[in-house]
mmCIF file of C-alpha atoms in Angstrom:
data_model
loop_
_atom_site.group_PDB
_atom_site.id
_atom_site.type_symbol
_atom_site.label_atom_id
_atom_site.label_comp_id
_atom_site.label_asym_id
_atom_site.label_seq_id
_atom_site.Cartn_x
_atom_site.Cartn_y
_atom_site.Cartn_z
ATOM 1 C CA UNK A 1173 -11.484 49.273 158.934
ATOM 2 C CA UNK A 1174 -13.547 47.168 156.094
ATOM 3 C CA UNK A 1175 -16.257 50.493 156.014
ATOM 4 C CA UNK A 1176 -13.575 53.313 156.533
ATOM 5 C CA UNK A 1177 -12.364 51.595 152.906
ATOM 6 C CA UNK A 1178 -15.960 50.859 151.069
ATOM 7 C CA UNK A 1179 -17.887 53.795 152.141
ATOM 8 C CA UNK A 1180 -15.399 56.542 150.224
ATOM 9 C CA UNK A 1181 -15.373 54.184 147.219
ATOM 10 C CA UNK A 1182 -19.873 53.797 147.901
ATOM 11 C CA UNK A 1183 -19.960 57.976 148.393
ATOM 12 C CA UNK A 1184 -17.406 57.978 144.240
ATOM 13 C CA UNK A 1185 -19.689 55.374 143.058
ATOM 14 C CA UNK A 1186 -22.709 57.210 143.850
ATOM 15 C CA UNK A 1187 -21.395 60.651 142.849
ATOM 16 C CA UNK A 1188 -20.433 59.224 139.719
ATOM 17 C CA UNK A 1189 -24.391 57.878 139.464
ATOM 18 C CA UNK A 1190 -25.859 61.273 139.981
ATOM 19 C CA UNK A 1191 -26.844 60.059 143.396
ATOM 20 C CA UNK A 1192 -25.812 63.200 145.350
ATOM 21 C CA UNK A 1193 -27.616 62.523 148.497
ATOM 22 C CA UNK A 1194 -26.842 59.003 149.272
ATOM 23 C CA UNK A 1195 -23.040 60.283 148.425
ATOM 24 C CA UNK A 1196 -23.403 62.633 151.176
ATOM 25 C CA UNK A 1197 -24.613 59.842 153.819
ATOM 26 C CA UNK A 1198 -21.639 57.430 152.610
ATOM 27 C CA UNK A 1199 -19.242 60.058 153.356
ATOM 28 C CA UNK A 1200 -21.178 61.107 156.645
ATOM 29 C CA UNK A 1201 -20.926 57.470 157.571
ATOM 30 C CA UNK A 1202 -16.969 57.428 157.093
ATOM 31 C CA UNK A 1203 -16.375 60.416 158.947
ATOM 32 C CA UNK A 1204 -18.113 59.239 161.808
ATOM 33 C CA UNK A 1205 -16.850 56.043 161.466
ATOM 34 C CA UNK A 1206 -12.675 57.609 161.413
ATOM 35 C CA UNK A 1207 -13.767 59.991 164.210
ATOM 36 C CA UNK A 1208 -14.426 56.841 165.969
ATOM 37 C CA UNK A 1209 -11.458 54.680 164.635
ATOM 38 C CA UNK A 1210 -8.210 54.091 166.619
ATOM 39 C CA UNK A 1211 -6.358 54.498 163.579
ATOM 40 C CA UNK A 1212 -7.623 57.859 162.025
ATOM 41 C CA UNK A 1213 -7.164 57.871 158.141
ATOM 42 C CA UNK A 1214 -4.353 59.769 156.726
ATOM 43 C CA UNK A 1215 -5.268 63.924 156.258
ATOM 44 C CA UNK A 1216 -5.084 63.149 152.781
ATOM 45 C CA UNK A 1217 -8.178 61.153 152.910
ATOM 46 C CA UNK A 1218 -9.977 62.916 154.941
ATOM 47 C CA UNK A 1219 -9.123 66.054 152.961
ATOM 48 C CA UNK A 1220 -10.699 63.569 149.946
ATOM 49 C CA UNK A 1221 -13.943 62.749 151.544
ATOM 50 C CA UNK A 1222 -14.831 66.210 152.251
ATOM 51 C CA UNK A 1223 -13.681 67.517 148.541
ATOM 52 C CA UNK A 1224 -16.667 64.419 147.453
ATOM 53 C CA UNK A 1225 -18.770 66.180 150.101
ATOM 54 C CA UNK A 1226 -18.239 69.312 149.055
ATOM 55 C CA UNK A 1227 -19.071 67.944 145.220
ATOM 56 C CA UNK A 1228 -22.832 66.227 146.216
ATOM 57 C CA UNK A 1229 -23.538 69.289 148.230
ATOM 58 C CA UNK A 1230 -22.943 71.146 145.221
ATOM 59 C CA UNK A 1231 -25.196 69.462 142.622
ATOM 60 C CA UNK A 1232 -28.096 69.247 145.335
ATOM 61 C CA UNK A 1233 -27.048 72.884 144.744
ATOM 62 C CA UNK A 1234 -26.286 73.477 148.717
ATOM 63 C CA UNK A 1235 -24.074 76.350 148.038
ATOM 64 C CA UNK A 1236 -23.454 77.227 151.576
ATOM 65 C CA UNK A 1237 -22.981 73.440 152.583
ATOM 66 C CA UNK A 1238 -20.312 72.659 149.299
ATOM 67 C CA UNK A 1239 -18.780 76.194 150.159
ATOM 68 C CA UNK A 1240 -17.849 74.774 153.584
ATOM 69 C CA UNK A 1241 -16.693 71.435 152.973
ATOM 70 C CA UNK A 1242 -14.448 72.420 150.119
ATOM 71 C CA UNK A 1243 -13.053 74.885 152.620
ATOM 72 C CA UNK A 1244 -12.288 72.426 154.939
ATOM 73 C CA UNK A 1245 -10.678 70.213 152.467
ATOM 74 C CA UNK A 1246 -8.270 73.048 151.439
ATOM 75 C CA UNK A 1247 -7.880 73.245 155.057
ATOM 76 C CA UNK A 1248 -6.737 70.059 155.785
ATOM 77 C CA UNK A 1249 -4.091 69.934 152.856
ATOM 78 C CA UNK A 1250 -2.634 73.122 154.010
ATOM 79 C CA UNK A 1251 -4.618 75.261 151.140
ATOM 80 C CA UNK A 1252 -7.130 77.612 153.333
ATOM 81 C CA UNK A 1253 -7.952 80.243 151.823
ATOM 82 C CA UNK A 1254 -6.820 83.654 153.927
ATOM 83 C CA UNK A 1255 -9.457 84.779 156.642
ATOM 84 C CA UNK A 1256 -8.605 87.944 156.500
ATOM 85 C CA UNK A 1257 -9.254 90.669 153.619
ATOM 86 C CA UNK A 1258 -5.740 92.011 154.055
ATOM 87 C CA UNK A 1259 -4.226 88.926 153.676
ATOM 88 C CA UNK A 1260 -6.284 87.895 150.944
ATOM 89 C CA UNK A 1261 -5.132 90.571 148.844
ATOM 90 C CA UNK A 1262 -1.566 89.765 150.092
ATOM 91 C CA UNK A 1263 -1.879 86.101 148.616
ATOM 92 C CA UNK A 1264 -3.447 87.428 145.414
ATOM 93 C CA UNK A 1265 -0.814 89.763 144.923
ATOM 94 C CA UNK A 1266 1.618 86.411 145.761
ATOM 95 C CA UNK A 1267 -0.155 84.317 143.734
ATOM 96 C CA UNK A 1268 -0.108 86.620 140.482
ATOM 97 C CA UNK A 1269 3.186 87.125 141.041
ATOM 98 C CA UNK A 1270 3.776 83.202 141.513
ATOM 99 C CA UNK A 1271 2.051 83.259 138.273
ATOM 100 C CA UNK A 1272 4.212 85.812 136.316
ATOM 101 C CA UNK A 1273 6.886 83.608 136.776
ATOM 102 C CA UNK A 1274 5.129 80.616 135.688
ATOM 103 C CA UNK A 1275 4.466 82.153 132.172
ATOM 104 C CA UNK A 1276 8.246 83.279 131.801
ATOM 105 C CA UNK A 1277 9.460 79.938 132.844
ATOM 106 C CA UNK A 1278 7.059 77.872 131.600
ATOM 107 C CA UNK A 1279 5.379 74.086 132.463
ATOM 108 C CA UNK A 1280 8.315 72.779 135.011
ATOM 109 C CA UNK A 1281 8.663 69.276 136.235
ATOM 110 C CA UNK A 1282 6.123 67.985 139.498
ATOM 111 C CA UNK A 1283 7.416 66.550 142.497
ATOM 112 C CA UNK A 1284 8.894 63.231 142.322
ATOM 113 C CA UNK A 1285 6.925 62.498 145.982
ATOM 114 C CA UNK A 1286 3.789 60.728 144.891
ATOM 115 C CA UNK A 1287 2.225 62.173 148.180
ATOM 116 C CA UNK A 1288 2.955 65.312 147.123
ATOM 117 C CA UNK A 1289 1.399 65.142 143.538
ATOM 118 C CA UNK A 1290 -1.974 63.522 144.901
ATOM 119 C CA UNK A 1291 -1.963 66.538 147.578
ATOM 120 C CA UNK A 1292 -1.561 69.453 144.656
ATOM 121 C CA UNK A 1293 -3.537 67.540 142.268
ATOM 122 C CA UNK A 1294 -6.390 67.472 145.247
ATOM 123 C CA UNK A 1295 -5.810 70.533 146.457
ATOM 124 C CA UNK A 1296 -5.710 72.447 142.997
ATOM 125 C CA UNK A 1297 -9.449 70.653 141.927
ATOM 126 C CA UNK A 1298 -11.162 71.494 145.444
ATOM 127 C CA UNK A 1299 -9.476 75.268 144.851
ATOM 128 C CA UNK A 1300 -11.290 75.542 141.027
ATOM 129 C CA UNK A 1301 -14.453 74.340 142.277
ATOM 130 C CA UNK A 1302 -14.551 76.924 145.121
ATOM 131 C CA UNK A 1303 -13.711 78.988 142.184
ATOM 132 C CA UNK A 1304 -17.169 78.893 140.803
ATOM 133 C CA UNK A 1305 -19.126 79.040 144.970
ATOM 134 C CA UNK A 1306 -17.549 82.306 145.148
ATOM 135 C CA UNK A 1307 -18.245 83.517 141.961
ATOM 136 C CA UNK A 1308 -21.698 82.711 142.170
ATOM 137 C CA UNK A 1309 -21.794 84.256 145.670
ATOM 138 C CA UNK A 1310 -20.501 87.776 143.985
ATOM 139 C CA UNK A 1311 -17.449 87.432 146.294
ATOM 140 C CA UNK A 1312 -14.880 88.088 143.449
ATOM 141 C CA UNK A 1313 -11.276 89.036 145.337
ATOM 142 C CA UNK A 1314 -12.429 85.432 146.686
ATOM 143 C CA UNK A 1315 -12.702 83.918 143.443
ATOM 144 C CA UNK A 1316 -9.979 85.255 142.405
ATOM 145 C CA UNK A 1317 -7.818 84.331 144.509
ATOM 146 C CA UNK A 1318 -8.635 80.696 144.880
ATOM 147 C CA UNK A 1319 -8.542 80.973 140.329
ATOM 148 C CA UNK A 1320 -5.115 82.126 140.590
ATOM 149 C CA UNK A 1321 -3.777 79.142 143.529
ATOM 150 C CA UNK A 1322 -6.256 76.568 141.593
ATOM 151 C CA UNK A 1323 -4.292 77.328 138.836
ATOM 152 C CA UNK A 1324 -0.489 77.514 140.519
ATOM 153 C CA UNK A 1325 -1.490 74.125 141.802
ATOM 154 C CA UNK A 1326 -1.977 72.322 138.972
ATOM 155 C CA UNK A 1327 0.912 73.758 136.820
ATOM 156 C CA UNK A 1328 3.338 72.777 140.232
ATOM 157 C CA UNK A 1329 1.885 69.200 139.125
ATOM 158 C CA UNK A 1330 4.199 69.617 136.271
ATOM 159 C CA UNK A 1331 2.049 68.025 133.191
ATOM 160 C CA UNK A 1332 -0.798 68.833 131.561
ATOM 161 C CA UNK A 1333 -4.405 68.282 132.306
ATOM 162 C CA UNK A 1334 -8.060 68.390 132.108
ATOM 163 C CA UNK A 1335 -8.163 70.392 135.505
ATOM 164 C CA UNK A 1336 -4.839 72.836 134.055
ATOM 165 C CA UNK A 1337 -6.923 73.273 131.162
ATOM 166 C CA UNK A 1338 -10.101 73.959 133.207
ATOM 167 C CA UNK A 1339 -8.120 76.512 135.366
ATOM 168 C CA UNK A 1340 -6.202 78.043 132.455
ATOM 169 C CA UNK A 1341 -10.122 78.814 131.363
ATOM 170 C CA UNK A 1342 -11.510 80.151 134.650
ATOM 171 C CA UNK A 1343 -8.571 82.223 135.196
ATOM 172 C CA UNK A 1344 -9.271 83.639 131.328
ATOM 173 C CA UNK A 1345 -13.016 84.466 132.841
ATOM 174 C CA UNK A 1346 -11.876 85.711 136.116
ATOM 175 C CA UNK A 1347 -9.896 88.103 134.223
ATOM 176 C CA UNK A 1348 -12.438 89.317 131.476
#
């Protein structure tokens, strides 16, 4: 129980430190650990660990490895991007619309559900990094698509942020 709490704080301390790779094996270490545990760790955790995962990966510039865990983060908080290209451009059509209505209405108040708020706030930053894995990879209804939810996450937040203001930019890219 002592690890499953140290090694996700080890794997932010060494992200923070630039020390990709030994932020990988902490969170490697926890997940094995909770697969393990009698008690696993809430989804929201998990879902946490894998979004870190996904963020060493990606400055030891393992595309393919970052692409995945982020994935499975979204995954696990109920965010996967569609499988399917028809429903893909379903949920893009969705999510601009989702959007429309956002810009007529304006910033509206988050949940009042602390859960809830550390989900979308998770959820929304995993989404606008994948933002930038499928751009890179040329896949651009992808990136697109996870721009437009990254973005319709963090407004449902209700307040500003870095990561609104960060989407609020992609989305201007995505769209140029």
């Amino acid at each position: 129980a002592r690890a499953l709490h140290y090694l996700p704080l080890a794997a932010a301390s060494a992200l923070a430190a630039n020390a990709a790779a030994e932020a990988i094996d902490f969170v490697r270490a926890a997940q094995r650990l909770a697969e393990e545990a009698a008690d696993a760790p809430p989804i929201i955790e998990r879902a946490r660990w894998l979004a870190m995962r996904g963020r060493a990966e990606n400055a030891l510039g393992r595309l393919t490895e970052a692409r995945a865990s982020f994935e499975a983060a979204l995954d696990l908080l109920g965010e996967a991007p569609p499988a399917s290209r028809t429903m893909l451009l379903a949920s893009i059509a969705a999510e601009t619309q989702r959007q429309s209505r956002n810009r007529k209405r304006g910033l509206l108040s988050g949940p009042e559900d602390a859960a809830e708020l550390d989900r979308l706030e998770l959820a929304a930053g995993t989404a606008e990094r994948l933002f930038l894995i499928y751009v890179f990879a040329g896949e651009s209804s992808r990136a697109l698509w996870t721009v437009l939810r990254a973005t319709n996450l963090a407004e449902a937040t209700g307040r500003p942020s870095p990561l609104l203001s960060r989407c609020y930019t992609d989305l201007a890219a995505a769209l140029t």
